[in-house]
Coordinates of C-alpha atoms in Angstrom, one line a residue:
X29 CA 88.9 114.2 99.6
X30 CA 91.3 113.1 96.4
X31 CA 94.3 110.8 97.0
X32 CA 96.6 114.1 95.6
X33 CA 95.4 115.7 98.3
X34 CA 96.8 113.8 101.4
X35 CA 97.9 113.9 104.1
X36 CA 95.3 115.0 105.7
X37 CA 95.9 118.8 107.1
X38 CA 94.1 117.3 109.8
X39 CA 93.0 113.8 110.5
X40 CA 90.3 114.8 113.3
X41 CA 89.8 113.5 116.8
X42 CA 88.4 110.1 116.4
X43 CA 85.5 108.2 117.9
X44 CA 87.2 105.7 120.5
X45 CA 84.9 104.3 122.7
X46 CA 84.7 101.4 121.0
X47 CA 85.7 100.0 117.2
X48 CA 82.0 100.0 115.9
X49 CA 82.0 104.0 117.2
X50 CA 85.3 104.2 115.2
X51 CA 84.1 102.7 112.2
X52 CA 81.0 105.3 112.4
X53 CA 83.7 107.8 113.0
X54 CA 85.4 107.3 109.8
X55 CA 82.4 107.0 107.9
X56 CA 81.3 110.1 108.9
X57 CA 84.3 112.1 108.0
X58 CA 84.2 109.9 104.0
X59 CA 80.5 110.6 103.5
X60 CA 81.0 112.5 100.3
X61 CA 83.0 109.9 99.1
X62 CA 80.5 107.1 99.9
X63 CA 77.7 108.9 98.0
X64 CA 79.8 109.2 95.1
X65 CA 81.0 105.6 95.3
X66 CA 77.4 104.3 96.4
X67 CA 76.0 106.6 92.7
X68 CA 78.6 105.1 90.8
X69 CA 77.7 101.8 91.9
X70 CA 73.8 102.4 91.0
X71 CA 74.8 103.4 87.3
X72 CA 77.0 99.8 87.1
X73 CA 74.5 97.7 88.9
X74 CA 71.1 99.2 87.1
X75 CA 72.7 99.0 84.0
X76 CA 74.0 95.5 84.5
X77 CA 70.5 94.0 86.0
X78 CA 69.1 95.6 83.2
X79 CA 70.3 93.4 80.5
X80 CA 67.3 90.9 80.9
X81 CA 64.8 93.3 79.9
X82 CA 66.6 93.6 76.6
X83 CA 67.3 90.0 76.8
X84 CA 63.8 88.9 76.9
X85 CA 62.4 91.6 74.6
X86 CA 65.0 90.6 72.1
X87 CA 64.4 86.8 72.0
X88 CA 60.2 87.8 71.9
X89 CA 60.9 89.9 68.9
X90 CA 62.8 86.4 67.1
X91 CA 59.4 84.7 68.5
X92 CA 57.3 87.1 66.6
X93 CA 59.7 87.9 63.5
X94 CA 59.9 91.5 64.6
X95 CA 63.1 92.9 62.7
X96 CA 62.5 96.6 64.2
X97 CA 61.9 95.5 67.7
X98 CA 64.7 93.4 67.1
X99 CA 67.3 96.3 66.1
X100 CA 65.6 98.2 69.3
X101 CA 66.9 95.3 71.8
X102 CA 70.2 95.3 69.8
X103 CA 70.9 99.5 70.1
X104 CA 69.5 98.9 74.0
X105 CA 71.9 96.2 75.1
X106 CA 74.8 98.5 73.3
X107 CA 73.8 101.3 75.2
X108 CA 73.9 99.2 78.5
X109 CA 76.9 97.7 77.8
X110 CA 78.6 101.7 77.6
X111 CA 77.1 102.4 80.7
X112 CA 78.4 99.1 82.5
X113 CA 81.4 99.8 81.7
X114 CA 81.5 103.2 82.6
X115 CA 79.4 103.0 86.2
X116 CA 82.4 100.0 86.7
X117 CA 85.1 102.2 85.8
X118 CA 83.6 105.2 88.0
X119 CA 82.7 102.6 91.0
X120 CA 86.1 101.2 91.2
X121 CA 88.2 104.4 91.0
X122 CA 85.4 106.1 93.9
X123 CA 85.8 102.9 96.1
X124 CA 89.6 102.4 96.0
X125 CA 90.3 106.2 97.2
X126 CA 87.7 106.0 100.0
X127 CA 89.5 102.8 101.3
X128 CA 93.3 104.8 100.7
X129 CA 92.0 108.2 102.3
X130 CA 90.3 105.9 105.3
X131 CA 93.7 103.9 105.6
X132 CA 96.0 107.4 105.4
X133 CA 93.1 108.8 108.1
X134 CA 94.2 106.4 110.7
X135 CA 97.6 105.9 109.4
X136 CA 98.0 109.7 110.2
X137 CA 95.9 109.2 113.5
X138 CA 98.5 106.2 114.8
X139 CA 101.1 108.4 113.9
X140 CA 100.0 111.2 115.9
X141 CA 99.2 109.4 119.2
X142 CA 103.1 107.8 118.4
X143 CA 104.6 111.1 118.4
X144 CA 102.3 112.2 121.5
X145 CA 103.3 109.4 123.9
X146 CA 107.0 108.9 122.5
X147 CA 108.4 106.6 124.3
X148 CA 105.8 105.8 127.1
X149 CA 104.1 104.1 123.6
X150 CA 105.9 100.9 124.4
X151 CA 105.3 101.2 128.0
X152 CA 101.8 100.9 127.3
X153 CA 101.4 98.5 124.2
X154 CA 103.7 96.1 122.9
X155 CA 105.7 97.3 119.6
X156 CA 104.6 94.3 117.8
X157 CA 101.1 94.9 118.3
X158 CA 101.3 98.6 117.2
X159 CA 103.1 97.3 113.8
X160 CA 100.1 95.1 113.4
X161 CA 97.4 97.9 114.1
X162 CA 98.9 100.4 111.3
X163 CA 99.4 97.7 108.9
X164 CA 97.2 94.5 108.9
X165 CA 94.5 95.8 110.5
X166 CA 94.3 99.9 108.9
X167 CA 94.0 96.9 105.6
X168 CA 91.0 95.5 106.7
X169 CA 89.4 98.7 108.4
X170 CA 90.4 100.5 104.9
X171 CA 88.4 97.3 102.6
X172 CA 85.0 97.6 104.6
X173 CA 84.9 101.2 104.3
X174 CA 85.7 100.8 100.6
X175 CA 83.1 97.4 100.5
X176 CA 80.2 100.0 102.1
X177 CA 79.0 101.7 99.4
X178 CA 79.0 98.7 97.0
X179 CA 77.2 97.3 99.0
X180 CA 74.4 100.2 99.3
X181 CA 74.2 99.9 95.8
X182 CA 73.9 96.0 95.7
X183 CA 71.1 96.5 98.3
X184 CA 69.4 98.9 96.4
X185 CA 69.5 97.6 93.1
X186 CA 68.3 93.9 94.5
X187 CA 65.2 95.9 96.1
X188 CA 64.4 97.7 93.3
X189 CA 64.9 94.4 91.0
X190 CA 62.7 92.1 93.1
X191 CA 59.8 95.1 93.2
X192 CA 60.4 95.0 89.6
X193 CA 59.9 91.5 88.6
X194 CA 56.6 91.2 91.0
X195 CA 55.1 94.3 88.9
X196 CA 56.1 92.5 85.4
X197 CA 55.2 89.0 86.3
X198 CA 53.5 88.5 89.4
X199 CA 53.4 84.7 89.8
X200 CA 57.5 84.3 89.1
X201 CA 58.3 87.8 90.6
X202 CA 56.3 86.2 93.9
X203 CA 59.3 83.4 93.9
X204 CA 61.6 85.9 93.2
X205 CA 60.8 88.3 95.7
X206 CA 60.7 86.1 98.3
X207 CA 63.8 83.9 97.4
X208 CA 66.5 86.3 97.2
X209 CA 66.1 88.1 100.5
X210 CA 65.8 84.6 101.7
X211 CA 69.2 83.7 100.0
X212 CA 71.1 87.4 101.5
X213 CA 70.2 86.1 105.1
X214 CA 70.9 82.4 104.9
X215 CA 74.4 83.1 106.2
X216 CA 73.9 84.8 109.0
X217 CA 73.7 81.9 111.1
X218 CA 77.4 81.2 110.7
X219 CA 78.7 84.5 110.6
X220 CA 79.1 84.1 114.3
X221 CA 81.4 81.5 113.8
X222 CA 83.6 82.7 110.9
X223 CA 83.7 86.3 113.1
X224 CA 85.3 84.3 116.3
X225 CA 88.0 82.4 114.0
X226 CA 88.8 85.4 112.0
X227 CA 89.3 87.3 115.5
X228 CA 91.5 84.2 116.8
X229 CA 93.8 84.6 113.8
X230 CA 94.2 87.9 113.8
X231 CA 95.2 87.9 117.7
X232 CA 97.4 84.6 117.1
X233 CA 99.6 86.7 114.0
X234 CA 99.4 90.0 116.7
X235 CA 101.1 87.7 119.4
X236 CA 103.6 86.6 116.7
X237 CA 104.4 90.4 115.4
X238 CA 105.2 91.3 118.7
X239 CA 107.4 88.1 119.1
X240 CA 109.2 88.9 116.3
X241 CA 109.5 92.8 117.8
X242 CA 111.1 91.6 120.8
X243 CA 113.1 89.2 119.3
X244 CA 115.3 91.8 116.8
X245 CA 115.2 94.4 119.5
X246 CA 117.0 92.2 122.2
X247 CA 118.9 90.9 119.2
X248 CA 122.4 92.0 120.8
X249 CA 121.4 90.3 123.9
X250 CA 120.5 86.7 122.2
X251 CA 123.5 86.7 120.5
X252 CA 125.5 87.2 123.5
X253 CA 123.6 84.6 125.5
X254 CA 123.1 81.9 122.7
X255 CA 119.5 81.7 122.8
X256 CA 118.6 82.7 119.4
X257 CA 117.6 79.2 118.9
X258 CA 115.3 79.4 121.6
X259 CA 113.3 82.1 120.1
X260 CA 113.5 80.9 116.5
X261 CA 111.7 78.1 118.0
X262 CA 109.2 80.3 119.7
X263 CA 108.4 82.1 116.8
X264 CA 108.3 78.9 114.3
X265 CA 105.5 77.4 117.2
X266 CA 103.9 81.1 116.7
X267 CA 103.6 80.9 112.8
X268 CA 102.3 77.3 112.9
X269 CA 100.0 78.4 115.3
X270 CA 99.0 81.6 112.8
X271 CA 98.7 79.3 109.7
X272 CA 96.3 76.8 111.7
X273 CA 93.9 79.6 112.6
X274 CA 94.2 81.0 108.8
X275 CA 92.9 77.4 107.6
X276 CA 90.5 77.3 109.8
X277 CA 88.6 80.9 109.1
X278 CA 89.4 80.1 105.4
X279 CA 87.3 77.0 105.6
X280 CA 85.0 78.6 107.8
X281 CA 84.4 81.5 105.0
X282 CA 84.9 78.8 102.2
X283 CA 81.5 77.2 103.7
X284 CA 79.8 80.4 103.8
X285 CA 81.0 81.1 99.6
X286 CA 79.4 77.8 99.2
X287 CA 76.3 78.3 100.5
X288 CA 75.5 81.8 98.5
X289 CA 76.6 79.2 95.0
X290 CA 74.4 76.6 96.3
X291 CA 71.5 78.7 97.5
X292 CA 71.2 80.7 94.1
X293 CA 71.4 77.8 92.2
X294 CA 68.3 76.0 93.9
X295 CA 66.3 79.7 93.5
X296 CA 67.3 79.3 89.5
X297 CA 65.9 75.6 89.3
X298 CA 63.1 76.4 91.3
X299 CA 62.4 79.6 89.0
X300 CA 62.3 77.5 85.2
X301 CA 60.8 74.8 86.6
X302 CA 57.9 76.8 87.8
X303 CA 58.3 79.5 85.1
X304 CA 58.5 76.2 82.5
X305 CA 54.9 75.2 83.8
X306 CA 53.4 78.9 83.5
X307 CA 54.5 78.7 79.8
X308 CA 53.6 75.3 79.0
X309 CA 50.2 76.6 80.0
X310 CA 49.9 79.8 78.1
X311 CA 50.1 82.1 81.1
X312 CA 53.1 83.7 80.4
X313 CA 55.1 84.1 77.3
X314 CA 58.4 82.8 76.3
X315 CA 60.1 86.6 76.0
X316 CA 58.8 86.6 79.8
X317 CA 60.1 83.6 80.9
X318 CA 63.4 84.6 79.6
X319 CA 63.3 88.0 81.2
X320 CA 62.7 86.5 84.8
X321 CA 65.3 84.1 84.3
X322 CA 68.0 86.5 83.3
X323 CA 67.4 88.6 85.9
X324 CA 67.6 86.1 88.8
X325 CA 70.9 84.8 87.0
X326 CA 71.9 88.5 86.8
X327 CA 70.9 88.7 90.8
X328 CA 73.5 87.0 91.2
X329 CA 76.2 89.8 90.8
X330 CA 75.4 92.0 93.6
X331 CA 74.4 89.2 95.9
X332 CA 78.0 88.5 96.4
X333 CA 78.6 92.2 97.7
X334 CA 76.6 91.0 100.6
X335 CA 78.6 88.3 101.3
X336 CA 81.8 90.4 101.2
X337 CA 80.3 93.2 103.6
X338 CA 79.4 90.2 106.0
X339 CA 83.3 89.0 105.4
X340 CA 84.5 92.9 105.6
X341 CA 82.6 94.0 108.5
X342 CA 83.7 90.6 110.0
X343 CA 87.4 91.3 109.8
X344 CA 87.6 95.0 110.4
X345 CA 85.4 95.1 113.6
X346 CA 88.4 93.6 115.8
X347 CA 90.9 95.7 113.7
X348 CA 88.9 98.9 114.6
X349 CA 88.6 98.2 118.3
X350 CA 92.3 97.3 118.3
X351 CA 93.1 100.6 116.7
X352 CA 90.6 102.5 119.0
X353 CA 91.9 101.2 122.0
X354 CA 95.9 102.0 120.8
X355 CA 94.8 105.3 119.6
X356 CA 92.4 106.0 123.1
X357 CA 96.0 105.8 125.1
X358 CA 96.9 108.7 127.3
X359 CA 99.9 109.8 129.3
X360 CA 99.7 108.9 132.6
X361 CA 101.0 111.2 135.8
X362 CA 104.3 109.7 135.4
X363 CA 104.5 110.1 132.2
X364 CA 103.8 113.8 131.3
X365 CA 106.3 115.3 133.4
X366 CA 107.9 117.5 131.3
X367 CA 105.8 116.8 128.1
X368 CA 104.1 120.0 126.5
X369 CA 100.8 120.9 127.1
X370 CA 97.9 118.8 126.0
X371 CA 94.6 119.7 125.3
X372 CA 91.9 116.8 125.9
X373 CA 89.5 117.2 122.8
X374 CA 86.7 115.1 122.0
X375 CA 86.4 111.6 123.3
X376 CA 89.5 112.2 125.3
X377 CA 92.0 112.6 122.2
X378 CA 94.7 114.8 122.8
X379 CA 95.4 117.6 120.9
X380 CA 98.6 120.2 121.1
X381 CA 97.5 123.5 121.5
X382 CA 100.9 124.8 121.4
X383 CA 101.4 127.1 118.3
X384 CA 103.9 125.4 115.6
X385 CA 107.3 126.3 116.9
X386 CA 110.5 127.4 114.5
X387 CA 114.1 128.2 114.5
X388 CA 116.8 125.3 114.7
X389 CA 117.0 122.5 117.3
X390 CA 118.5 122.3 120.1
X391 CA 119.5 119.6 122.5
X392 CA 122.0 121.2 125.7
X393 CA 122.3 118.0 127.2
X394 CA 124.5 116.4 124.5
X395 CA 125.1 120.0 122.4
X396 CA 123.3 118.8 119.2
X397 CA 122.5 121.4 116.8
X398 CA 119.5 120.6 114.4
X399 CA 120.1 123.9 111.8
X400 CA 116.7 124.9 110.3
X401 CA 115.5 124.1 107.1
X402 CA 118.1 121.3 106.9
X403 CA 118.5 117.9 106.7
X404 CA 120.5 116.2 110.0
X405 CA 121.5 113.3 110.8
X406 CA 122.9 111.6 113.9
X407 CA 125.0 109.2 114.4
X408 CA 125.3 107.7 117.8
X409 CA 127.2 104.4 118.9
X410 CA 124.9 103.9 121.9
X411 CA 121.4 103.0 120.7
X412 CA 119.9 104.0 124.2
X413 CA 121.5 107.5 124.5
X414 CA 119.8 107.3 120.8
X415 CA 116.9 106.8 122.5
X416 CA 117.4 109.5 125.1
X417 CA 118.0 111.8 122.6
X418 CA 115.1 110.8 120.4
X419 CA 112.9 111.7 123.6
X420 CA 114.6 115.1 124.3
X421 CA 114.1 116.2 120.7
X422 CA 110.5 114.6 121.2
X423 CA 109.6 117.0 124.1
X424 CA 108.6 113.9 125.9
X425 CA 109.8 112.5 129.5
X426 CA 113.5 110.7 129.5
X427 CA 113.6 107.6 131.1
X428 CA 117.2 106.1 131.7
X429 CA 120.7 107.2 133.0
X430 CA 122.4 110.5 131.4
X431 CA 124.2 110.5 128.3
X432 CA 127.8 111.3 127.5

């Protein structure tokens, strides 16, 4: 899927049992997309953890005044620096449209189930929190699906790395090897943590979304009652209380960055101190030393992707179960008197099976006349007979007294 070709003819009936299941669900439906991405990624990262090798053969040729093997390490590190750059390129433009076609997917899957309920939507969830589901939180469900696959390639590319180093020089490969898997999971511990505040700051800014919903639909009615005081205060409490829990995932996650600068840096002491020894004492050679050094300092690079799929996944979880359990919402009895038939598809989505209608529009209760193929628009001084209207045009149920 290419971002010229959206919308999606057809988003698909999503997983919504719960948000990991919708997470699978999406990935599922993008897996082309991630393989391309996760590829992309495997030229960027080889190339770019392969820079020691040419690093360390280079410095061994100065050692042994080798002017040919020299030039060799020269043309090598020019040739990885073409394909870094172009594995970068490649990754970047692969990742961003899998995290735009995930975001349209459930952009065009809330907008569905909006134009399914109609106005029972409201009835059922609060405005403000459907405003947050299709934008904050299709954000976050749309970065770890785009984090994923650089992430497969970071995993792969450490593997393969670590493997490496233990074939070229056992005794610092050993360190290696056993350091840097050692460094991926020493944040686990407080991912816990950093989930539960992230999770309490994104309900506290859903709370005051749907304050601020309520507060500019009743609008008319503050105005007329003097209390738009009253809720200005309410919402100014509800953004202090928002910018409280922000600071206090962002030093949660601020800890956890620290920890994968400290960590690394202790493996990279630990690595020439040892490696320093192995040289002083003729087991290894300087070229060697060099090599094994530059690739733990390279190491670095896609260690951090793990850190942002712990960060990614951390966030979106709660966004995809808040967006599975808006779009899992059904009519009730009441509700779907009068609404067209619905088909229950898989995992209870509903799907239209009525053919797509044509010919103009046509309201009887008020005498509107929607020509088609033409632009119309309404204008109505009642904003609930707008909404009555709105509903009949809908084919949905209309709640509320008759119009004039």
């Amino acid at each position: 899927m290419h971002i010229r070709d959206l919308p999606y003819p057809d988003p698909g009936r999503p997983d919504v049992r719960s948000g990991p299941r919708f997470l699978i669900w999406l990935g599922r439906n993008q897996l082309g997309g991630q393989v391309k991405s996760a590829l992309w990624g495997l030229v960027h990262m080889a190339a770019l953890v392969s820079f020691p090798l040419a690093i360390g053969f280079g410095v061994q040729a100065v050692v042994d005044r080798s002017g040919s093997r020299l030039a060799m390490a020269g043309a090598l590190m020019v040739g990885l620096t073409v394909l870094t750059a172009l594995g970068d390129a490649m990754l970047h433009r692969a990742a961003v449209t899998n995290w735009i076609t995930a975001a349209a997917r459930v952009q065009q899957l809330l907008s569905r189930k909006t134009v399914e309920l109609g106005s029972a939507l409201t009835r059922k969830v609060a405005a403000g929190e459907v405003v947050a589901v299709s934008t904050g939180d299709v954000e976050k469900i749309g970065w770890f699906v785009e984090a994923l696959s650089r992430f497969t390639a970071a995993a792969i590319t450490t593997v393969a790395v670590c493997v490496a180093l233990v074939l070229y020089q056992p005794a610092l490969g050993a360190v290696v090897a056993v350091g840097v898997p050692a460094l991926a999971l020493a944040v686990l511990p407080l991912l816990p943590r950093a989930a539960r505040r992230a999770d309490e700051q994104r309900d506290k800014a859903g709370r005051a979304t749907e304050l601020a919903s309520d507060t500019v639909a009743g609008l008319r009615v503050l105005r007329g009652i003097g209390g738009e005081d009253l809720f200005l205060g309410r919402y100014r409490n509800a953004s202090q209380e928002v910018r409280t829990a922000a600071v206090r995932s962002a030093r949660m996650w601020a800890l956890i960055a620290a920890v994968q600068v400290a960590l690394p840096g202790l493996l990279l002491i630990g690595v020439v101190w040892y490696g320093a020894s192995l040289a002083q004492k003729g087991r290894i050679d300087v070229g060697e030393l060099v090599t094994v050094y530059s690739a733990v300092t390279f190491l670095l690079f896609p260690l951090r992707h793990f850190e942002e799929i712990a960060m990614a996944y951390s966030f979106s979880r709660p966004s995809a179960r808040r967006a599975a359990r808006v779009l899992a919402l059904r009519r009730s009895s009441s509700d779907s008197a009068g609404a067209p038939p619905v088909d229950k598809g898989e995992h209870g989505e509903g799907q239209e099976t009525a053919a797509r209608l044509g010919g103009d529009l046509y309201d009887p209760t008020s005498g509107m006349l929607a020509p088609s193929g033409l632009l119309t628009a309404v204008v109505c001084g009642d904003p609930d007979a707008a909404g009555r209207l709105a509903d009949r045009l809908g084919g949905h149920p209309v709640h509320g007294g008759p119009d004039d």
